[in-house]
Short mmCIF file of N, CA, C and O and ligand atoms in Angstrom, two decimals:
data_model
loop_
_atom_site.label_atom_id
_atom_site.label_comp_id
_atom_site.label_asym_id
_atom_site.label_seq_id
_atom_site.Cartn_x
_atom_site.Cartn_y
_atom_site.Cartn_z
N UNK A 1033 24.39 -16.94 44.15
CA UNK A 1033 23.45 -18.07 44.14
C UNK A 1033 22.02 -17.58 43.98
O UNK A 1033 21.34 -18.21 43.17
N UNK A 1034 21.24 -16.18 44.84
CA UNK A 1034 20.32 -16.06 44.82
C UNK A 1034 20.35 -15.75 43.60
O UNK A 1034 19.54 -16.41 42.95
N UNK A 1035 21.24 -14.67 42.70
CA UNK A 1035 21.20 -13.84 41.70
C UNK A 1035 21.02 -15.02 40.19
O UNK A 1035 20.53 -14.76 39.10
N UNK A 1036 21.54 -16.14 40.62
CA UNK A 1036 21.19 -17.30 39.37
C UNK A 1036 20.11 -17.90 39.34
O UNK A 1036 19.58 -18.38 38.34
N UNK A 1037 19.66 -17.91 40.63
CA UNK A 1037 18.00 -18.66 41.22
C UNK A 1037 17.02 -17.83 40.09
O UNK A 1037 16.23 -18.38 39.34
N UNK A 1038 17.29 -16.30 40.16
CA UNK A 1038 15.95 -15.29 39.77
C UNK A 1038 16.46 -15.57 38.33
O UNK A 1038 15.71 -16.29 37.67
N UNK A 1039 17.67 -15.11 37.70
CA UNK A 1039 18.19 -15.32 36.39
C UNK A 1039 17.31 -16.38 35.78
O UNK A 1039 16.97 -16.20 34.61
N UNK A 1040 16.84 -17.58 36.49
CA UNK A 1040 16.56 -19.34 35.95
C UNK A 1040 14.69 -18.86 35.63
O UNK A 1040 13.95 -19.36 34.78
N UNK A 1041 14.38 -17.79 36.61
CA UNK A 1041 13.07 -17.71 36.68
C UNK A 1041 12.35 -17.01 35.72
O UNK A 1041 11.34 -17.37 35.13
N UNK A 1042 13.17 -15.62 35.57
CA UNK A 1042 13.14 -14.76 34.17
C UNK A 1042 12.90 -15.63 33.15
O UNK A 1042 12.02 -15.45 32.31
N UNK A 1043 13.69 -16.61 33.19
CA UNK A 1043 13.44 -17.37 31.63
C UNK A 1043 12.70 -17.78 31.69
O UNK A 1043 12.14 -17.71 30.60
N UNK A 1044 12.12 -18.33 32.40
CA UNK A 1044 10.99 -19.43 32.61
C UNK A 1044 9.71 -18.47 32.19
O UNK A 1044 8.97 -18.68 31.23
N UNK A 1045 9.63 -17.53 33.02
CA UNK A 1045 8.79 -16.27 32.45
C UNK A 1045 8.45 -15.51 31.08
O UNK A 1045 7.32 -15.22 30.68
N UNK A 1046 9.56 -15.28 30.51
CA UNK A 1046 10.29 -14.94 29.02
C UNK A 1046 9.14 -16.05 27.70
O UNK A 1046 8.30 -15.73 26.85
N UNK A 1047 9.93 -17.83 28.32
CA UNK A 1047 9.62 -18.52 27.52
C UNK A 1047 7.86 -18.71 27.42
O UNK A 1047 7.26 -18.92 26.37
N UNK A 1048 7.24 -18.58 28.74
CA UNK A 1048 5.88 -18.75 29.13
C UNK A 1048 5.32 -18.08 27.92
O UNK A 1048 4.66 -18.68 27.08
N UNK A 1049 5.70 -16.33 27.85
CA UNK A 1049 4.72 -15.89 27.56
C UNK A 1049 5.39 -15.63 25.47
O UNK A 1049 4.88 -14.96 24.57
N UNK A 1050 5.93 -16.02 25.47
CA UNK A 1050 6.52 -16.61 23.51
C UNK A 1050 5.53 -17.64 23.44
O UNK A 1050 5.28 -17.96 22.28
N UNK A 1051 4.87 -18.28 24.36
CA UNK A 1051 4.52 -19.45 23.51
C UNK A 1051 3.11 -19.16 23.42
O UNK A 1051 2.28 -19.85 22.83
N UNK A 1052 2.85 -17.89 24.19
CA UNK A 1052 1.18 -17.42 23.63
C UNK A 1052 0.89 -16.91 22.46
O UNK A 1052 1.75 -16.54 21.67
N UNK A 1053 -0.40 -16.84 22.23
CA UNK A 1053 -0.37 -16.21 20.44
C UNK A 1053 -0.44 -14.88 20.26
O UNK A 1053 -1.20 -14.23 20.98
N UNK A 1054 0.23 -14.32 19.39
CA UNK A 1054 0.57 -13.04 19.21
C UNK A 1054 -0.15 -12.74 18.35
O UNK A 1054 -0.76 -13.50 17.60
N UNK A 1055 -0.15 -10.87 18.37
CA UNK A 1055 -1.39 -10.41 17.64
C UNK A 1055 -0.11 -9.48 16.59
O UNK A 1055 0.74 -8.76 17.12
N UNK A 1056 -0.20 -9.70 15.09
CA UNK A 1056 0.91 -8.94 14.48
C UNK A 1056 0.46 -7.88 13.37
O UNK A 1056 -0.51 -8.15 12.65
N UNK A 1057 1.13 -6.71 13.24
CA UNK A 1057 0.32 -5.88 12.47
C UNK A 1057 0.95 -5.65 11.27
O UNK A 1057 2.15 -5.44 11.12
N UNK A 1058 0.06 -5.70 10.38
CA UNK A 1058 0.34 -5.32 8.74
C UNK A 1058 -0.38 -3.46 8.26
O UNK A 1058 -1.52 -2.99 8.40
N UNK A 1059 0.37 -3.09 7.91
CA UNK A 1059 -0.11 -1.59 7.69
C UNK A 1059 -0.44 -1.79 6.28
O UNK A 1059 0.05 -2.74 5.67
N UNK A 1060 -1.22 -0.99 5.74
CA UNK A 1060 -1.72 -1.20 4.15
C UNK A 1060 -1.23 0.34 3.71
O UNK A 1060 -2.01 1.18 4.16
N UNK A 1061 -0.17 0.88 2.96
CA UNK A 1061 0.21 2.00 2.74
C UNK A 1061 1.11 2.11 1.76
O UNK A 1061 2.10 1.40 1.59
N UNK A 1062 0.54 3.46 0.79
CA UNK A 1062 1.39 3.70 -0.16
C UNK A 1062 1.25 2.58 -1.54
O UNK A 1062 2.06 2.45 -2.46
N UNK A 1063 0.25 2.01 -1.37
CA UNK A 1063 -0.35 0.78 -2.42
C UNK A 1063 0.21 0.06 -2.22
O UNK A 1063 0.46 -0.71 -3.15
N UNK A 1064 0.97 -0.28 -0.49
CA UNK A 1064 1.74 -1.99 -0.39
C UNK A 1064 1.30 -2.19 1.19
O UNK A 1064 0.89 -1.31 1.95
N UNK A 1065 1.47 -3.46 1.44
CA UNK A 1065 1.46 -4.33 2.71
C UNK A 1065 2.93 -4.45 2.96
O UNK A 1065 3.86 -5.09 2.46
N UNK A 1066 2.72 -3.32 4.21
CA UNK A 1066 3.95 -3.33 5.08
C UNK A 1066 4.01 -4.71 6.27
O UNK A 1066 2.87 -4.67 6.73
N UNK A 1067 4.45 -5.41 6.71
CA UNK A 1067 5.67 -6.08 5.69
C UNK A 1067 4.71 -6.53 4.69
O UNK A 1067 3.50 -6.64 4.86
N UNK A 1068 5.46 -6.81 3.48
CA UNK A 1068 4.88 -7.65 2.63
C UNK A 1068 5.01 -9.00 3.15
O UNK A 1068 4.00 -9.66 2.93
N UNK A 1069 6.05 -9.73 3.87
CA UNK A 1069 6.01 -10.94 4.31
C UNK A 1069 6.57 -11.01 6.00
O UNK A 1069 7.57 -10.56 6.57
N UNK A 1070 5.47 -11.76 6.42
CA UNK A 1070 5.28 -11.79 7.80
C UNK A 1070 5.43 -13.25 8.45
O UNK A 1070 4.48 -14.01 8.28
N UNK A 1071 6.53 -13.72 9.18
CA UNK A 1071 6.43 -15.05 9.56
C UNK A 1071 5.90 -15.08 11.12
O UNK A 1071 6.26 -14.42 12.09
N UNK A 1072 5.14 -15.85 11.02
CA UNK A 1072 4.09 -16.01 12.46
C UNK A 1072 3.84 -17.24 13.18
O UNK A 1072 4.06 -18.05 12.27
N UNK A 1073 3.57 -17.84 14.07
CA UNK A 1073 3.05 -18.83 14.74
C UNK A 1073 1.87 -19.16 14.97
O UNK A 1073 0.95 -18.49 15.45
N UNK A 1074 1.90 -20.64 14.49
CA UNK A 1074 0.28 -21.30 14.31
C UNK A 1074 -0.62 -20.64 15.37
O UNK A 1074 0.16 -20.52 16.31
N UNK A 1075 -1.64 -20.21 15.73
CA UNK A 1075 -2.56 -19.19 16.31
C UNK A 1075 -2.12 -18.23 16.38
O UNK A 1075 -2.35 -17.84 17.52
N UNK A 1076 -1.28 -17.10 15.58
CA UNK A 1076 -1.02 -15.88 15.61
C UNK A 1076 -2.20 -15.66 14.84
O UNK A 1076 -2.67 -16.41 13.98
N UNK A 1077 -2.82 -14.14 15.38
CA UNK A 1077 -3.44 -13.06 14.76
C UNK A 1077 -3.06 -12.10 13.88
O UNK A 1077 -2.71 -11.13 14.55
N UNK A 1078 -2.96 -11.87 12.70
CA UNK A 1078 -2.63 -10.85 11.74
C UNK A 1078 -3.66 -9.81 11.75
O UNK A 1078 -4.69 -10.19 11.20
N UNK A 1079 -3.71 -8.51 12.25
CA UNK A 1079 -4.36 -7.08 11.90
C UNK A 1079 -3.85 -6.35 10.83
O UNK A 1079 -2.75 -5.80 10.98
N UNK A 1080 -4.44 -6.25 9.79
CA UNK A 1080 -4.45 -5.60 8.39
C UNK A 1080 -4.78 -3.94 8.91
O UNK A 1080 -5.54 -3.92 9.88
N UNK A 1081 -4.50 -3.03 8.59
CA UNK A 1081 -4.48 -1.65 8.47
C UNK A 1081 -4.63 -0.56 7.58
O UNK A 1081 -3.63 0.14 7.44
N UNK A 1082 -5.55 -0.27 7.01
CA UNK A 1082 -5.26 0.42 6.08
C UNK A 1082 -4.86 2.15 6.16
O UNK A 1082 -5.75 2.88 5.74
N UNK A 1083 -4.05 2.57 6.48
CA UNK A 1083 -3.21 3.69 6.55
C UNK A 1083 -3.20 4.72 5.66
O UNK A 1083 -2.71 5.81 5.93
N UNK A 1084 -3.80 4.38 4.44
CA UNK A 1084 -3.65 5.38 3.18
C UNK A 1084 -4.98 6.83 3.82
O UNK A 1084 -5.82 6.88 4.72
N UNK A 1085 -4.54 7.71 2.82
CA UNK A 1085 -5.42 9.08 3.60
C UNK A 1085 -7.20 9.00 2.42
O UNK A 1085 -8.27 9.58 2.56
N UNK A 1086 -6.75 8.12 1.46
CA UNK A 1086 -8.14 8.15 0.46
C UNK A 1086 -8.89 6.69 -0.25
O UNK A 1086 -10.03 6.30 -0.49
N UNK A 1087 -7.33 6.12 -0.44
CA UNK A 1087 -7.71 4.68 -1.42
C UNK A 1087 -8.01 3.25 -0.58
O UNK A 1087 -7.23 2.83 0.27
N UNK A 1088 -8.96 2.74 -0.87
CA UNK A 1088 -9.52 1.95 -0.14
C UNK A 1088 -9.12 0.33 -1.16
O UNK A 1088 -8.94 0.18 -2.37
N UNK A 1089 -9.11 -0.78 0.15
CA UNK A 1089 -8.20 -2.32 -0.37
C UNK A 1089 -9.20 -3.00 0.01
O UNK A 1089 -10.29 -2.67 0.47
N UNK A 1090 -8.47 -4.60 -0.37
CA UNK A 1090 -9.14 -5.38 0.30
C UNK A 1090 -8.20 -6.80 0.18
O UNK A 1090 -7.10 -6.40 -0.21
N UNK A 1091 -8.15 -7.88 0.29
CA UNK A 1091 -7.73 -9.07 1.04
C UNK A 1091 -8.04 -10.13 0.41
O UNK A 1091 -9.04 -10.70 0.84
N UNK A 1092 -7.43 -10.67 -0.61
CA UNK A 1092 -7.95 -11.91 -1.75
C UNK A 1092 -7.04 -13.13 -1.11
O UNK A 1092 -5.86 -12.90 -1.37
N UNK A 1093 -7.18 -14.15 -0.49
CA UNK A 1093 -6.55 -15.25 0.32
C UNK A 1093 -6.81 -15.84 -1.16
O UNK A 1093 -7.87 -15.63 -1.76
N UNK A 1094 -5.72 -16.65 -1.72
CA UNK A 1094 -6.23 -17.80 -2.77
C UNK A 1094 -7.19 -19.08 -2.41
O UNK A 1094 -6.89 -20.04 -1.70
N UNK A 1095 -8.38 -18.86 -3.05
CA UNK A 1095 -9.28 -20.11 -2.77
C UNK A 1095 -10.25 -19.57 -1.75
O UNK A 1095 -11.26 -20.14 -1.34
N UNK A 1096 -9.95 -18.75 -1.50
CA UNK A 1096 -11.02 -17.43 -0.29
C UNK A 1096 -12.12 -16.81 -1.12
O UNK A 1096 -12.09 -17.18 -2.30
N UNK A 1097 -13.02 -16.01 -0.82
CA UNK A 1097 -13.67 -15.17 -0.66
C UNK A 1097 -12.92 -13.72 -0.86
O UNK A 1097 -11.78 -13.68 -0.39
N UNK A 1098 -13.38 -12.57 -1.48
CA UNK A 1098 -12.64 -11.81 -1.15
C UNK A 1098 -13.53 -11.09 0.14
O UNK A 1098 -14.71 -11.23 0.47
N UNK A 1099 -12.27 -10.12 0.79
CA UNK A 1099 -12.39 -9.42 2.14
C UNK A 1099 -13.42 -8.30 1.83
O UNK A 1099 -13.60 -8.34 0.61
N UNK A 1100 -14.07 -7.44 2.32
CA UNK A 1100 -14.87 -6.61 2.53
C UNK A 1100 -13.96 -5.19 2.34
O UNK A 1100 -13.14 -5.04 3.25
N UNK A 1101 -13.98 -4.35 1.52
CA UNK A 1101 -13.11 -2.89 1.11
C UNK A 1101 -12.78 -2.56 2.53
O UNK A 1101 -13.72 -2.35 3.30
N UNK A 1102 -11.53 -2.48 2.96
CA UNK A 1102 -10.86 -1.23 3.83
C UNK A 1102 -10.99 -0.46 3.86
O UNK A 1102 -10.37 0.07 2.95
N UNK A 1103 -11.66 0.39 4.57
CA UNK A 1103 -11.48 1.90 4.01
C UNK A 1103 -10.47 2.33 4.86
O UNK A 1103 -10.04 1.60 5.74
N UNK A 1104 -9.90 3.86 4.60
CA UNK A 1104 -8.46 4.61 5.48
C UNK A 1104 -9.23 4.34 7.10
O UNK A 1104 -10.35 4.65 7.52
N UNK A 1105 -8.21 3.69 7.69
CA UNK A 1105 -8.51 3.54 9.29
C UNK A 1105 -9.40 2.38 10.11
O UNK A 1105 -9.61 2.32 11.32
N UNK A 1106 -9.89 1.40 8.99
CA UNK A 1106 -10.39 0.32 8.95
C UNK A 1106 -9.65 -0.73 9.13
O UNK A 1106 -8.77 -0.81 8.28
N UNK A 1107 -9.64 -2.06 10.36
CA UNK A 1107 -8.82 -2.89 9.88
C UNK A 1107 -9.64 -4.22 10.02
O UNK A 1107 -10.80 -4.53 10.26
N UNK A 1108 -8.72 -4.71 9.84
CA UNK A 1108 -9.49 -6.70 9.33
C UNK A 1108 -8.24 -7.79 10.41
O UNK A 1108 -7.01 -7.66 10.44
N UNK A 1109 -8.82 -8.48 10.94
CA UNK A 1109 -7.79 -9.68 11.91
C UNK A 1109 -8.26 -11.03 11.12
O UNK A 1109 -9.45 -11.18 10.84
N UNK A 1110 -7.55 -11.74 10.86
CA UNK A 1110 -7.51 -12.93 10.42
C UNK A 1110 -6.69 -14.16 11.37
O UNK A 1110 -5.67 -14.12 10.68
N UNK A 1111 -6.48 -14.84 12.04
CA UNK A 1111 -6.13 -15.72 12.61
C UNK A 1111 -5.74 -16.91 12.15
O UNK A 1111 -6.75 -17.57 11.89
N UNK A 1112 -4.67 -17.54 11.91
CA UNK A 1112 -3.75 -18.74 11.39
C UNK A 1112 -3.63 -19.73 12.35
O UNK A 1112 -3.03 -19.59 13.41
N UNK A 1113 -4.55 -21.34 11.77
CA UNK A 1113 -4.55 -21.89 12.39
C UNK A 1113 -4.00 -23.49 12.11
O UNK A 1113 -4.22 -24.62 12.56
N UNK A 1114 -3.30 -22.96 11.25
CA UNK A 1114 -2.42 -23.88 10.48
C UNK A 1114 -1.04 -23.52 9.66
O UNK A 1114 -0.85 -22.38 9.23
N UNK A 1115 -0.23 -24.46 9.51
CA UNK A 1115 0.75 -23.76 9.42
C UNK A 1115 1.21 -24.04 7.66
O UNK A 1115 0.96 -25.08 7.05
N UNK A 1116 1.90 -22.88 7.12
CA UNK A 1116 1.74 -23.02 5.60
C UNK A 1116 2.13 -21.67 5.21
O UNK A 1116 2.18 -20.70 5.98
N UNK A 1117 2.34 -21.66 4.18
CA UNK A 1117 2.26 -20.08 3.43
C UNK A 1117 1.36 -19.14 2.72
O UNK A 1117 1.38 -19.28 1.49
N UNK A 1118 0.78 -18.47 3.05
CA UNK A 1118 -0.67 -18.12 2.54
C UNK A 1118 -0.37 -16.68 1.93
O UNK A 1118 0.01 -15.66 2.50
N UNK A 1119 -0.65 -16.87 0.71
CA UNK A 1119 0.32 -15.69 0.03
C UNK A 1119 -1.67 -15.02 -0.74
O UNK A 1119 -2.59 -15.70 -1.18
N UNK A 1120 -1.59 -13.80 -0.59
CA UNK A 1120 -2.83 -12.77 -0.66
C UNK A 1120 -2.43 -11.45 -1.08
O UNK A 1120 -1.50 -10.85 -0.54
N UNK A 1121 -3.26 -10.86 -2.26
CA UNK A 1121 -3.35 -9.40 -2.54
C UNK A 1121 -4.69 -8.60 -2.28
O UNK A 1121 -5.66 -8.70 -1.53
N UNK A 1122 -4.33 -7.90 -3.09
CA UNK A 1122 -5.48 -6.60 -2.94
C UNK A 1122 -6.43 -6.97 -3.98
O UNK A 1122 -5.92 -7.20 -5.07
N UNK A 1123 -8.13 -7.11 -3.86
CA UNK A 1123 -8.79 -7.10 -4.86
C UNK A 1123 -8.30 -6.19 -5.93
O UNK A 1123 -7.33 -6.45 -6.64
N UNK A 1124 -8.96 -5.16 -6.00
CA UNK A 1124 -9.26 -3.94 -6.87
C UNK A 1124 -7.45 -3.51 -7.11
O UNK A 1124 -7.29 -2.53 -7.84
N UNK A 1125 -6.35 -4.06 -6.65
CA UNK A 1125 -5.07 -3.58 -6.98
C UNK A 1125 -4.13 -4.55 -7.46
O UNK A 1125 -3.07 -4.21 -7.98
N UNK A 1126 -4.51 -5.84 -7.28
CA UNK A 1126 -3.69 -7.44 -7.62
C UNK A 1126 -1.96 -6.78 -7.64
O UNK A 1126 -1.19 -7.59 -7.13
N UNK A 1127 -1.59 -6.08 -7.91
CA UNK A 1127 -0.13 -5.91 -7.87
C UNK A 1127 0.37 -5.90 -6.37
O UNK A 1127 1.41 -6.48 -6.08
N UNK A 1128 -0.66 -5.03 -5.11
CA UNK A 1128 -0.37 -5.66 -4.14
C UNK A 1128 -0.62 -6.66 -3.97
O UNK A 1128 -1.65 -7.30 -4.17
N UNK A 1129 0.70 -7.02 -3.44
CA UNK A 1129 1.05 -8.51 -2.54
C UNK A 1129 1.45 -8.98 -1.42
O UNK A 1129 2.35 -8.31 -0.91
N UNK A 1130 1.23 -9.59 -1.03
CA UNK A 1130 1.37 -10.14 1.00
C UNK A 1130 1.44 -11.84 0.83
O UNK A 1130 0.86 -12.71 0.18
N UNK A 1131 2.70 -11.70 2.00
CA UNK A 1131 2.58 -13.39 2.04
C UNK A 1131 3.12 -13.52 3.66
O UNK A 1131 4.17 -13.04 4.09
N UNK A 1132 1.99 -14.37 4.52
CA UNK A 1132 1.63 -14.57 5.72
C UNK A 1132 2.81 -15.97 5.44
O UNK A 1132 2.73 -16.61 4.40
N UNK A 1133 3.76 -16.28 6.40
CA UNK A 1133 4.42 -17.58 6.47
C UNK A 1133 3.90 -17.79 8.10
O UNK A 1133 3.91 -16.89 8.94
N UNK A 1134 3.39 -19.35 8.36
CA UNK A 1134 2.84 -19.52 9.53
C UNK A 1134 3.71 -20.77 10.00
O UNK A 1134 3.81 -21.60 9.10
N UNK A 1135 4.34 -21.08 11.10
CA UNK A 1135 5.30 -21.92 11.54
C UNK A 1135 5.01 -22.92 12.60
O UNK A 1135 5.89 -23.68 12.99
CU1 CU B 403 -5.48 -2.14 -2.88
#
């Protein structure tokens, strides 16, 4: 009985802290966005990374601005505050590609 009482509470605990917003990381390496596609929750935080040892990126959102160059060890947070698919490459590389799915 006690052992189902605490079991009931764990969850309760578990579920509490899923429904806060998470901070998720994208590595920029090897001329790609690791993951390339990331599904997240409306106020999740995305941290961009750039990982490479020389070549420097940057962050083209369609209908955006572009992002400010990455350099190796530089990163960028963007925050989703709506939910949608927001699909983004690399200025200076357009073949990279990233697509943020927000839920
Ligand atoms: Cu690039």
């Amino acid at each position: 009985m006690k052992l189902r009482r605490r079991t009931a509470l764990l969850a309760v605990a578990l579920g509490a802290g899923s429904a806060r917003a998470a901070l998720h990381e994208v590595a920029i390496r090897d001329m790609r966005f690791e993951p390339e596609l990331l599904r997240i929750r409306v106020g999740d935080t995305v941290r961009w990374t750039n990982r490479e040892k020389r070549t420097s990126h940057s962050l083209l959102f369609k209908g955006q601005p572009e992002s400010e160059r990455l350099f190796p060890g530089e990163s960028l947070e963007r925050r989703f505050d709506q939910d949608g698919e927001f699909d983004y490459f690399c200025g200076p590389h357009p073949e990279m590609k990233g697509r943020v799915v927000v839920e």
